[in-house]
Tab-separated table of C-alpha atoms in Angstrom:
chain	number	residue	atom	x	y	z
O	1	MET	CA	140.976	7.201	87.618
O	2	PRO	CA	138.298	5.867	85.189
O	3	GLN	CA	138.826	6.648	81.492
O	4	PRO	CA	136.010	8.362	79.527
O	5	THR	CA	134.136	5.963	77.289
O	6	ALA	CA	133.543	8.634	74.573
O	7	SER	CA	135.057	11.889	73.508
O	8	ALA	CA	133.631	14.855	75.444
O	9	LEU	CA	131.688	17.626	73.649
O	10	SER	CA	132.618	21.242	74.062
O	11	VAL	CA	130.162	23.702	75.550
O	12	SER	CA	129.887	25.467	72.228
O	13	GLU	CA	129.019	22.174	70.496
O	14	VAL	CA	126.318	21.400	73.061
O	15	ASN	CA	124.775	24.857	72.677
O	16	ARG	CA	124.926	24.577	68.876
O	17	ARG	CA	123.151	21.203	68.885
O	18	ALA	CA	120.549	22.527	71.341
O	19	ARG	CA	119.907	25.538	69.097
O	20	LEU	CA	119.443	23.339	66.036
O	21	LEU	CA	117.077	21.049	67.894
O	22	LEU	CA	114.974	23.994	69.082
O	23	GLU	CA	114.856	25.722	65.706
O	24	GLN	CA	114.122	22.512	63.767
O	25	GLY	CA	111.838	20.904	66.338
O	26	ILE	CA	109.577	23.875	67.145
O	27	GLY	CA	110.077	26.190	64.215
O	28	GLU	CA	108.165	29.402	63.827
O	29	VAL	CA	105.246	29.867	66.250
O	30	TRP	CA	102.840	32.522	67.556
O	31	VAL	CA	103.152	33.141	71.300
O	32	GLU	CA	100.708	35.227	73.341
O	33	GLY	CA	101.633	36.689	76.710
O	34	GLU	CA	102.230	39.793	78.774
O	35	LEU	CA	105.280	42.006	78.191
O	36	SER	CA	107.665	42.639	81.041
O	37	GLY	CA	111.173	44.054	81.407
O	38	VAL	CA	111.112	45.769	78.014
O	39	SER	CA	114.468	47.439	77.304
O	40	ARG	CA	115.779	49.348	74.288
O	41	PRO	CA	119.586	49.727	74.330
O	42	ALA	CA	121.463	52.035	71.979
O	43	SER	CA	121.913	49.187	69.490
O	44	GLY	CA	118.265	49.541	68.451
O	45	HIS	CA	117.323	45.966	69.443
O	46	VAL	CA	114.380	45.368	71.800
O	47	TYR	CA	114.716	42.818	74.591
O	48	PHE	CA	111.702	41.679	76.589
O	49	THR	CA	110.098	38.872	78.574
O	50	LEU	CA	106.774	37.225	77.729
O	51	LYS	CA	104.910	35.748	80.665
O	52	ASP	CA	101.645	34.262	81.752
O	53	SER	CA	100.370	33.204	85.169
O	54	SER	CA	102.884	30.344	85.571
O	55	ALA	CA	105.867	30.811	83.214
O	56	GLN	CA	107.973	33.321	81.323
O	57	LEU	CA	110.011	33.346	78.116
O	58	ARG	CA	112.819	35.718	77.163
O	59	GLY	CA	112.600	37.332	73.732
O	60	ALA	CA	114.536	39.567	71.379
O	61	LEU	CA	113.365	41.755	68.518
O	62	PHE	CA	116.318	42.789	66.418
O	63	ARG	CA	116.680	46.236	64.916
O	64	ASN	CA	116.002	45.213	61.315
O	65	ARG	CA	112.581	43.854	62.368
O	66	ALA	CA	111.793	46.352	65.152
O	67	ARG	CA	111.319	49.210	62.703
O	68	PHE	CA	108.327	47.409	61.191
O	69	VAL	CA	106.526	46.990	64.543
O	70	ALA	CA	103.934	49.716	65.173
O	71	ALA	CA	103.001	48.541	68.696
O	72	PRO	CA	104.732	50.645	71.419
O	73	MET	CA	105.698	47.487	73.437
O	74	ARG	CA	105.332	48.655	77.048
O	75	ASP	CA	105.501	46.678	80.281
O	76	GLY	CA	102.145	45.140	81.044
O	77	ASP	CA	100.879	45.137	77.447
O	78	ARG	CA	99.435	41.855	76.211
O	79	VAL	CA	100.832	40.970	72.766
O	80	ARG	CA	101.013	38.160	70.200
O	81	VAL	CA	104.584	37.547	68.985
O	82	ARG	CA	105.501	35.584	65.853
O	83	GLY	CA	109.005	34.149	65.916
O	84	ARG	CA	111.213	31.099	66.234
O	85	VAL	CA	112.476	29.527	69.421
O	86	SER	CA	116.247	29.542	69.520
O	87	LEU	CA	119.231	29.571	71.841
O	88	PHE	CA	121.886	32.267	72.156
O	89	GLU	CA	125.021	30.127	72.020
O	90	PRO	CA	127.550	32.448	73.771
O	91	ARG	CA	125.460	32.493	76.973
O	92	GLY	CA	123.265	29.472	76.497
O	93	ASP	CA	120.115	31.630	76.879
O	94	TYR	CA	116.854	30.079	75.701
O	95	GLN	CA	114.859	32.785	73.889
O	96	LEU	CA	112.297	33.647	71.275
O	97	ILE	CA	113.621	35.515	68.220
O	98	ALA	CA	110.659	37.761	67.283
O	99	GLU	CA	109.722	38.571	63.724
O	100	ALA	CA	106.423	40.399	64.286
O	101	VAL	CA	104.518	41.803	67.276
O	102	GLN	CA	100.791	42.482	67.457
O	103	PRO	CA	98.847	43.995	70.406
O	104	ALA	CA	96.476	41.532	72.098
O	105	GLY	CA	94.941	43.743	74.776
O	106	GLU	CA	96.009	45.248	78.083
O	107	GLY	CA	97.756	42.972	80.566
O	108	GLU	CA	95.766	41.396	83.372
O	109	LEU	CA	98.175	42.659	86.014
O	110	LEU	CA	97.887	46.218	84.765
O	111	LEU	CA	94.095	45.983	84.608
O	112	ALA	CA	93.953	44.741	88.184
O	113	LEU	CA	96.432	47.445	89.238
O	114	GLU	CA	94.355	50.161	87.559
O	115	ARG	CA	91.176	48.991	89.300
O	116	LEU	CA	92.975	48.968	92.659
O	117	LYS	CA	94.386	52.419	91.979
O	118	GLN	CA	90.928	53.824	91.241
O	119	ARG	CA	89.471	52.267	94.391
O	120	LEU	CA	92.225	53.619	96.633
O	121	ALA	CA	91.935	57.055	95.041
O	122	ALA	CA	88.190	57.084	95.731
O	123	GLU	CA	88.912	56.224	99.390
O	124	GLY	CA	91.362	59.132	99.682
O	125	VAL	CA	94.470	56.989	100.197
O	126	PHE	CA	96.401	59.231	97.771
O	127	ALA	CA	95.450	62.491	99.512
O	128	ASN	CA	98.600	62.887	101.649
O	129	ALA	CA	100.597	66.041	100.919
O	130	ARG	CA	102.349	66.978	104.167
O	131	PRO	CA	105.361	69.290	103.816
O	132	LEU	CA	108.732	67.679	104.560
O	133	PRO	CA	111.359	69.376	106.737
O	134	CYS	CA	114.418	70.443	104.755
O	135	PRO	CA	116.796	69.218	105.956
O	136	PRO	CA	115.218	66.563	108.196
O	137	ARG	CA	116.660	66.018	111.643
O	138	HIS	CA	116.653	62.255	111.108
O	139	LEU	CA	116.288	60.521	107.727
O	140	LEU	CA	115.063	56.906	107.950
O	141	VAL	CA	115.744	55.048	104.704
O	142	LEU	CA	113.831	51.811	103.989
O	143	THR	CA	115.678	49.988	101.205
O	144	SER	CA	118.029	47.139	100.417
O	145	PRO	CA	121.465	47.588	102.028
O	146	THR	CA	123.174	46.216	98.902
O	147	GLY	CA	121.177	48.007	96.202
O	148	ALA	CA	122.237	50.930	94.081
O	149	ALA	CA	119.504	53.124	95.614
O	150	ILE	CA	121.160	53.470	99.036
O	151	ARG	CA	124.519	54.169	97.405
O	152	ASP	CA	122.967	56.925	95.264
O	153	VAL	CA	121.183	58.444	98.258
O	154	LEU	CA	124.285	58.416	100.469
O	155	ALA	CA	126.461	59.803	97.676
O	156	VAL	CA	124.111	62.729	97.068
O	157	LEU	CA	123.758	63.400	100.810
O	158	ALA	CA	127.532	63.348	101.286
O	159	ALA	CA	127.978	65.820	98.428
O	160	ARG	CA	125.137	68.160	99.349
O	161	TRP	CA	124.684	67.883	103.131
O	162	PRO	CA	127.330	65.864	105.020
O	163	LEU	CA	125.632	66.708	108.346
O	164	ALA	CA	122.613	64.545	107.469
O	165	HIS	CA	121.713	61.955	110.113
O	166	VAL	CA	120.728	58.823	108.178
O	167	THR	CA	119.512	55.478	109.527
O	168	LEU	CA	119.223	52.558	107.113
O	169	ILE	CA	116.449	50.071	107.807
O	170	ALA	CA	117.378	47.071	105.699
O	171	VAL	CA	114.335	45.546	103.973
O	172	PRO	CA	113.872	43.442	100.843
O	173	VAL	CA	112.659	45.525	97.928
O	174	GLN	CA	111.290	42.774	95.689
O	175	GLY	CA	109.704	39.395	96.117
O	176	ARG	CA	106.901	38.131	98.317
O	177	GLU	CA	108.482	39.224	101.589
O	178	ALA	CA	109.114	42.811	100.481
O	179	ALA	CA	105.665	44.330	101.125
O	180	PRO	CA	105.061	42.682	104.567
O	181	THR	CA	108.551	43.653	105.708
O	182	LEU	CA	108.079	47.242	104.576
O	183	ILE	CA	104.722	47.413	106.387
O	184	ALA	CA	106.282	46.025	109.587
O	185	ALA	CA	109.165	48.519	109.369
O	186	LEU	CA	106.740	51.421	108.914
O	187	GLY	CA	104.752	50.309	111.937
O	188	LEU	CA	107.911	50.008	114.032
O	189	LEU	CA	109.118	53.514	113.083
O	190	ASN	CA	105.733	55.109	113.722
O	191	ARG	CA	105.684	53.636	117.233
O	192	GLN	CA	108.954	55.386	118.123
O	193	GLN	CA	107.912	58.332	120.267
O	194	ALA	CA	111.360	59.903	119.920
O	195	LEU	CA	110.649	60.542	116.226
O	196	ASP	CA	108.900	63.831	115.471
O	197	PRO	CA	106.621	64.177	112.384
O	198	ALA	CA	107.659	67.824	112.103
O	199	ARG	CA	111.412	67.061	111.937
O	200	ASP	CA	111.924	63.430	110.828
O	201	VAL	CA	111.226	61.803	107.446
O	202	ILE	CA	110.896	58.245	106.118
O	203	LEU	CA	112.306	57.547	102.639
O	204	ILE	CA	111.170	54.379	100.840
O	205	THR	CA	113.357	53.755	97.797
O	206	ARG	CA	114.831	51.269	95.385
O	207	GLY	CA	116.375	51.358	91.917
O	208	GLY	CA	114.667	50.655	88.631
O	209	GLY	CA	113.488	47.282	87.390
O	210	SER	CA	110.761	45.475	85.573
O	211	LEU	CA	107.123	45.564	86.551
O	212	GLU	CA	107.609	42.327	88.511
O	213	ASP	CA	110.620	43.757	90.343
O	214	LEU	CA	108.568	46.758	91.470
O	215	TRP	CA	105.367	44.832	92.133
O	216	ALA	CA	105.848	44.795	95.915
O	217	PHE	CA	105.386	48.589	95.902
O	218	ASN	CA	101.949	48.152	94.304
O	219	ASP	CA	100.709	46.252	97.361
O	220	GLU	CA	97.402	47.599	98.677
O	221	HIS	CA	98.325	47.118	102.349
O	222	LEU	CA	101.642	48.903	101.880
O	223	ALA	CA	99.856	51.866	100.282
O	224	ARG	CA	97.447	52.034	103.223
O	225	ALA	CA	100.328	51.772	105.710
O	226	ILE	CA	102.047	54.730	104.014
O	227	PHE	CA	98.795	56.711	104.056
O	228	HIS	CA	98.292	56.112	107.809
O	229	SER	CA	101.936	56.779	108.689
O	230	ARG	CA	102.402	59.256	111.533
O	231	LEU	CA	105.732	60.310	110.073
O	232	PRO	CA	105.813	61.943	106.624
O	233	VAL	CA	106.900	59.582	103.843
O	234	MET	CA	108.792	60.220	100.607
O	235	SER	CA	108.715	57.513	97.944
O	236	ALA	CA	111.392	57.125	95.255
O	237	VAL	CA	110.804	53.779	93.566
O	238	GLY	CA	112.326	52.935	90.207
O	239	HIS	CA	112.998	55.429	87.450
O	240	GLU	CA	111.068	58.539	86.519
O	241	VAL	CA	108.659	56.624	84.243
O	242	ASP	CA	107.785	54.133	86.998
O	243	LEU	CA	104.751	55.046	89.102
O	244	THR	CA	103.642	52.727	91.917
O	245	LEU	CA	100.905	52.870	94.528
O	246	SER	CA	103.578	53.682	97.120
O	247	ASP	CA	104.486	56.810	95.141
O	248	LEU	CA	100.842	57.900	95.044
O	249	ALA	CA	100.193	57.221	98.747
O	250	ALA	CA	103.334	59.014	99.938
O	251	ASP	CA	103.389	62.680	100.910
O	252	VAL	CA	106.024	63.411	98.259
O	253	ARG	CA	107.197	61.389	95.251
O	254	ALA	CA	110.705	61.637	93.823
O	255	PRO	CA	111.458	60.317	90.316
O	256	THR	CA	114.714	58.596	91.386
O	257	PRO	CA	116.627	57.874	94.618
O	258	SER	CA	119.172	60.565	93.745
O	259	ALA	CA	116.398	63.106	93.148
O	260	ALA	CA	114.886	62.154	96.501
O	261	ALA	CA	118.134	62.968	98.292
O	262	GLU	CA	118.344	66.280	96.433
O	263	MET	CA	114.790	67.152	97.472
O	264	LEU	CA	115.364	66.245	101.126
O	265	VAL	CA	118.454	68.321	101.869
O	266	PRO	CA	119.743	71.691	100.662
O	267	ASP	CA	122.919	71.949	98.650
O	268	GLY	CA	125.776	72.729	101.026
O	269	ARG	CA	127.780	74.272	98.219
O	270	ASP	CA	124.980	76.683	97.400
O	271	LEU	CA	124.639	77.544	101.071
O	272	ARG	CA	128.368	78.108	101.371
O	273	GLN	CA	128.293	80.362	98.321
O	274	ARG	CA	125.309	82.207	99.742
O	275	LEU	CA	127.053	82.522	103.105
O	276	ALA	CA	130.173	83.839	101.379
O	277	GLY	CA	128.028	86.349	99.492
O	278	LEU	CA	126.346	87.446	102.718
O	279	GLU	CA	129.769	87.740	104.358
O	280	ARG	CA	130.966	89.999	101.548
O	281	GLN	CA	127.775	92.020	101.743
O	282	LEU	CA	128.176	92.350	105.525
O	283	TRP	CA	131.802	93.465	105.094
O	284	ARG	CA	130.765	96.088	102.528
O	285	CYS	CA	127.933	97.312	104.756
O	286	THR	CA	130.304	97.483	107.745
O	287	GLN	CA	132.875	99.471	105.782
O	288	ALA	CA	130.200	101.837	104.502
O	289	ARG	CA	128.830	102.279	108.028
O	290	LEU	CA	132.327	102.970	109.388
O	291	GLU	CA	132.905	105.567	106.678
O	292	ARG	CA	129.585	107.287	107.402
O	293	GLU	CA	130.213	107.321	111.130
O	294	GLY	CA	133.767	108.600	110.557
O	295	GLN	CA	132.432	111.466	108.459
O	296	ARG	CA	129.822	112.217	111.101
O	297	LEU	CA	132.506	112.198	113.790
O	298	ASP	CA	134.630	114.616	111.778
O	299	HIS	CA	131.631	116.874	111.316
O	300	LEU	CA	130.836	116.827	115.039
O	301	ARG	CA	134.509	117.442	115.908
O	302	ALA	CA	134.491	120.470	113.633
O	303	ARG	CA	131.371	121.797	115.348
O	304	LEU	CA	132.723	121.182	118.842
O	305	ARG	CA	133.781	124.392	120.701
O	306	HIS	CA	135.571	125.185	124.035
O	307	PRO	CA	133.115	125.398	126.983
O	308	GLY	CA	134.308	128.920	127.835
O	309	GLU	CA	133.635	130.064	124.300
O	310	VAL	CA	130.214	128.499	124.413
O	311	VAL	CA	129.450	130.190	127.768
O	312	ALA	CA	130.622	133.575	126.466
O	313	ARG	CA	128.493	133.218	123.364
O	314	GLN	CA	125.520	132.216	125.475
O	315	ARG	CA	126.134	135.210	127.828
O	316	GLN	CA	126.207	137.542	124.811
O	317	THR	CA	123.026	135.997	123.467
O	318	LEU	CA	121.428	136.374	126.918
O	319	GLY	CA	122.341	140.070	127.003
O	320	GLU	CA	120.857	140.630	123.584
O	321	LEU	CA	117.685	138.853	124.575
O	322	GLU	CA	117.430	140.902	127.782
O	323	ALA	CA	117.764	144.134	125.804
O	324	ARG	CA	115.163	142.966	123.327
O	325	LEU	CA	112.857	142.049	126.212
O	326	ARG	CA	113.217	145.508	127.819
O	327	ARG	CA	112.472	147.241	124.525
O	328	ALA	CA	109.495	144.999	123.954
O	329	MET	CA	108.169	145.690	127.497
O	330	HIS	CA	108.471	149.481	127.070
O	331	MET	CA	106.769	149.319	123.699
O	332	ARG	CA	104.009	147.158	125.107
O	333	LEU	CA	103.442	149.498	128.108
O	334	ALA	CA	103.257	152.536	125.819
O	335	ALA	CA	100.778	150.793	123.538
O	336	ASP	CA	98.647	149.728	126.513
O	337	ARG	CA	98.707	153.293	127.895
O	338	ARG	CA	97.528	154.702	124.574
O	339	GLN	CA	94.805	152.084	124.436
O	340	LEU	CA	93.687	152.995	127.972
O	341	ASP	CA	93.458	156.722	127.147
O	342	HIS	CA	91.407	155.949	124.066
O	343	LEU	CA	89.014	153.772	126.043
O	344	GLN	CA	88.645	156.426	128.759
O	345	ARG	CA	87.733	159.023	126.139
O	346	ARG	CA	85.200	156.662	124.637
O	347	MET	CA	83.757	155.906	128.063
O	348	GLY	CA	83.495	159.621	128.896
O	349	ALA	CA	81.630	160.207	125.670
O	350	CYS	CA	79.308	157.348	126.469
O	351	HIS	CA	78.611	158.064	130.247
O	352	PRO	CA	75.364	156.397	131.511
O	353	ARG	CA	73.948	159.729	132.903
O	354	ARG	CA	73.916	161.285	129.467
O	355	GLY	CA	72.250	158.219	128.087
O	356	VAL	CA	69.545	158.401	130.775
O	357	GLU	CA	68.910	162.080	130.000
O	358	ARG	CA	68.611	161.413	126.276
O	359	ALA	CA	66.288	158.461	126.989
O	360	GLY	CA	64.083	160.697	129.229
O	361	GLU	CA	63.775	163.261	126.485
O	362	ARG	CA	62.841	160.583	123.961
O	363	LEU	CA	60.249	159.200	126.451
O	364	ALA	CA	58.577	162.638	126.957
O	365	ARG	CA	58.345	163.163	123.215
O	366	ALA	CA	56.913	159.667	122.785
O	367	ARG	CA	54.273	160.315	125.520
O	368	ALA	CA	53.151	163.515	123.829
O	369	ARG	CA	52.897	161.841	120.475
O	370	LEU	CA	50.975	158.934	122.078
O	371	ALA	CA	48.395	161.231	123.749
O	372	LEU	CA	47.820	163.156	120.512
O	373	ALA	CA	47.533	159.938	118.523
O	374	MET	CA	45.043	158.472	121.037
O	375	GLN	CA	42.843	161.599	120.872
O	376	ARG	CA	42.837	161.570	117.093
O	377	ASP	CA	42.072	157.859	116.971
O	378	LEU	CA	39.159	158.215	119.459
O	379	THR	CA	37.643	161.053	117.420
O	380	ARG	CA	37.995	159.068	114.193
O	381	ARG	CA	36.464	155.936	115.699
O	382	GLY	CA	33.538	157.929	117.266
O	383	GLU	CA	32.690	159.438	113.909
O	384	ARG	CA	32.819	156.057	112.276
O	385	LEU	CA	30.555	154.570	114.991
O	386	ALA	CA	27.950	157.289	114.506
O	387	GLY	CA	27.920	156.673	110.747
O	388	LEU	CA	27.462	152.946	111.241
O	389	ALA	CA	24.612	153.597	113.723
O	390	ARG	CA	22.851	155.762	111.183
O	391	GLN	CA	23.233	153.086	108.538
O	392	LEU	CA	21.921	150.445	110.914
O	393	GLN	CA	18.963	152.570	111.906
O	394	ALA	CA	18.072	153.041	108.260
O	395	VAL	CA	17.819	149.327	107.578
O	396	SER	CA	16.622	148.195	111.015
O	397	PRO	CA	13.228	146.404	111.167
O	398	LEU	CA	12.405	148.371	114.268
O	399	ALA	CA	12.467	151.523	112.201
O	400	VAL	CA	9.916	149.974	109.843
O	401	LEU	CA	7.743	148.989	112.798
O	402	GLY	CA	7.927	152.548	114.089
O	403	ARG	CA	6.178	153.673	110.952
O	404	GLY	CA	3.034	151.578	111.825
O	405	TYR	CA	3.942	148.177	110.568
O	406	ALA	CA	3.748	144.914	112.645
O	407	ILE	CA	5.370	141.448	112.476
O	408	LEU	CA	3.121	138.399	113.123
O	409	GLN	CA	4.603	135.226	114.636
O	410	ASP	CA	3.011	131.940	115.664
O	411	ASP	CA	3.683	130.252	118.982
O	412	SER	CA	6.879	128.630	117.613
O	413	GLY	CA	8.248	132.036	116.560
O	414	ARG	CA	7.729	131.427	112.847
O	415	VAL	CA	6.981	134.653	110.920
O	416	ILE	CA	3.574	134.706	109.142
O	417	ARG	CA	4.232	135.999	105.645
O	418	ARG	CA	1.093	134.868	103.814
O	419	ALA	CA	-2.562	134.604	104.844
O	420	THR	CA	-2.449	130.942	104.059
O	421	ASP	CA	0.210	130.495	106.767
O	422	ALA	CA	-2.454	131.094	109.503
O	423	GLN	CA	-5.644	129.253	110.327
O	424	PRO	CA	-8.878	130.695	111.708
O	425	GLY	CA	-8.881	130.622	115.500
O	426	GLN	CA	-5.070	130.479	115.651
O	427	ALA	CA	-3.416	132.704	118.279
O	428	LEU	CA	-0.628	134.921	116.936
O	429	THR	CA	1.778	137.467	118.438
O	430	ALA	CA	1.998	140.894	116.813
O	431	ARG	CA	5.260	142.784	117.366
O	432	LEU	CA	4.820	146.577	117.056
O	433	GLY	CA	7.222	149.450	117.042
O	434	GLU	CA	6.771	149.592	120.792
O	435	GLY	CA	5.499	146.462	122.598
O	436	ARG	CA	3.671	143.302	121.530
O	437	LEU	CA	-0.030	142.248	121.092
O	438	LYS	CA	-1.649	138.836	121.371
O	439	VAL	CA	-4.246	138.482	118.545
O	440	GLU	CA	-6.553	135.722	117.274
O	441	VAL	CA	-7.341	135.001	113.632
O	442	LYS	CA	-11.090	135.204	112.981
O	443	ARG	CA	-11.060	134.462	109.299
O	444	ARG	CA	-8.961	134.795	106.217
O	445	LEU	CA	-9.774	137.411	103.568
O	446	LYS	CA	-9.187	136.858	99.930
């Protein structure tokens, strides 16, 4: 066995020398990049990763310096960090010890993701909102078989609804192959005719991680595949603060894998408690119904009589009714007889012969009065006619003509009132008291 030519260094010594070289060789620098994997443990320190398009650098901002940083330091933010490059000796981690952090604009990845999100929203890719069956007949889980997400889902299902039928479709949940594999799995499940959209559900899930770990779920083609899925899809990617395009395209989003399982199935314990409550309520209702029916039975038993007693009572009642009927018939016949006598007396008093006699008497008296009235009226009208004749004779033109006067008329019948109305030689007609004369005008006298 060959002997070492020099004494070997310990791991701690190597890490110490490497730290000194880094701190003395590079010193304090400003580094600009995009934040990723930002975490804030209970110690108050902030751990993060700075990255650009081709490399990344781990960093730490200790509590005594973090309180002076006003920037919120979120995943995807672009920042400028002042610090010194060092090495954490216990683990040999190469890192940047930050002293100050300044915002340098929004990260390129987040800008591109926001633009894609707005475009897909305008196309309606995030419009799915189909109701999910609860519980589903068949739950198809697309996730990593070794991740914490499937363990959380199965644990919640076992506690809440052990009857759940779950099929795990193992797929990668980060890296370049994750999105294509998820799309292929969705296509395969949607081609299964045995699966019913009204009873079966697809759950896409994984645990939390950095923006890069969850980046596969921001794939545009995966979002479109979820939108066009025949089967309803629930997405539970990352923690509650994480929101991916898969969450937006799914029918329902759950904040965590455990919450997804709780949303998909009812709580068996609650159902058992409800069933026990309904059982107690049914028992109480049954007892109350039995008590009511027992009381009713006792009441009916008390009212029940022997058939012979009932027949005797009915015979007695029948006799009483018969007697009442006979009395009522006799009373009715007597009343009808009295009514008949009364009507006969009224009819005798109003016999038609007596009415005819009285009408004849009234007719004779009316004829006498009519003859007398006619004679008086004729006398009165004759006297009035004679008076009118005398009045007419007094004003009649014929009476004037009878006293020697004449009326002259031309051939057209026009009365000649003035001498100027006639011309010499004109033929006129003279109407006398008796007869007419044809005369000719010789001349007019002044």
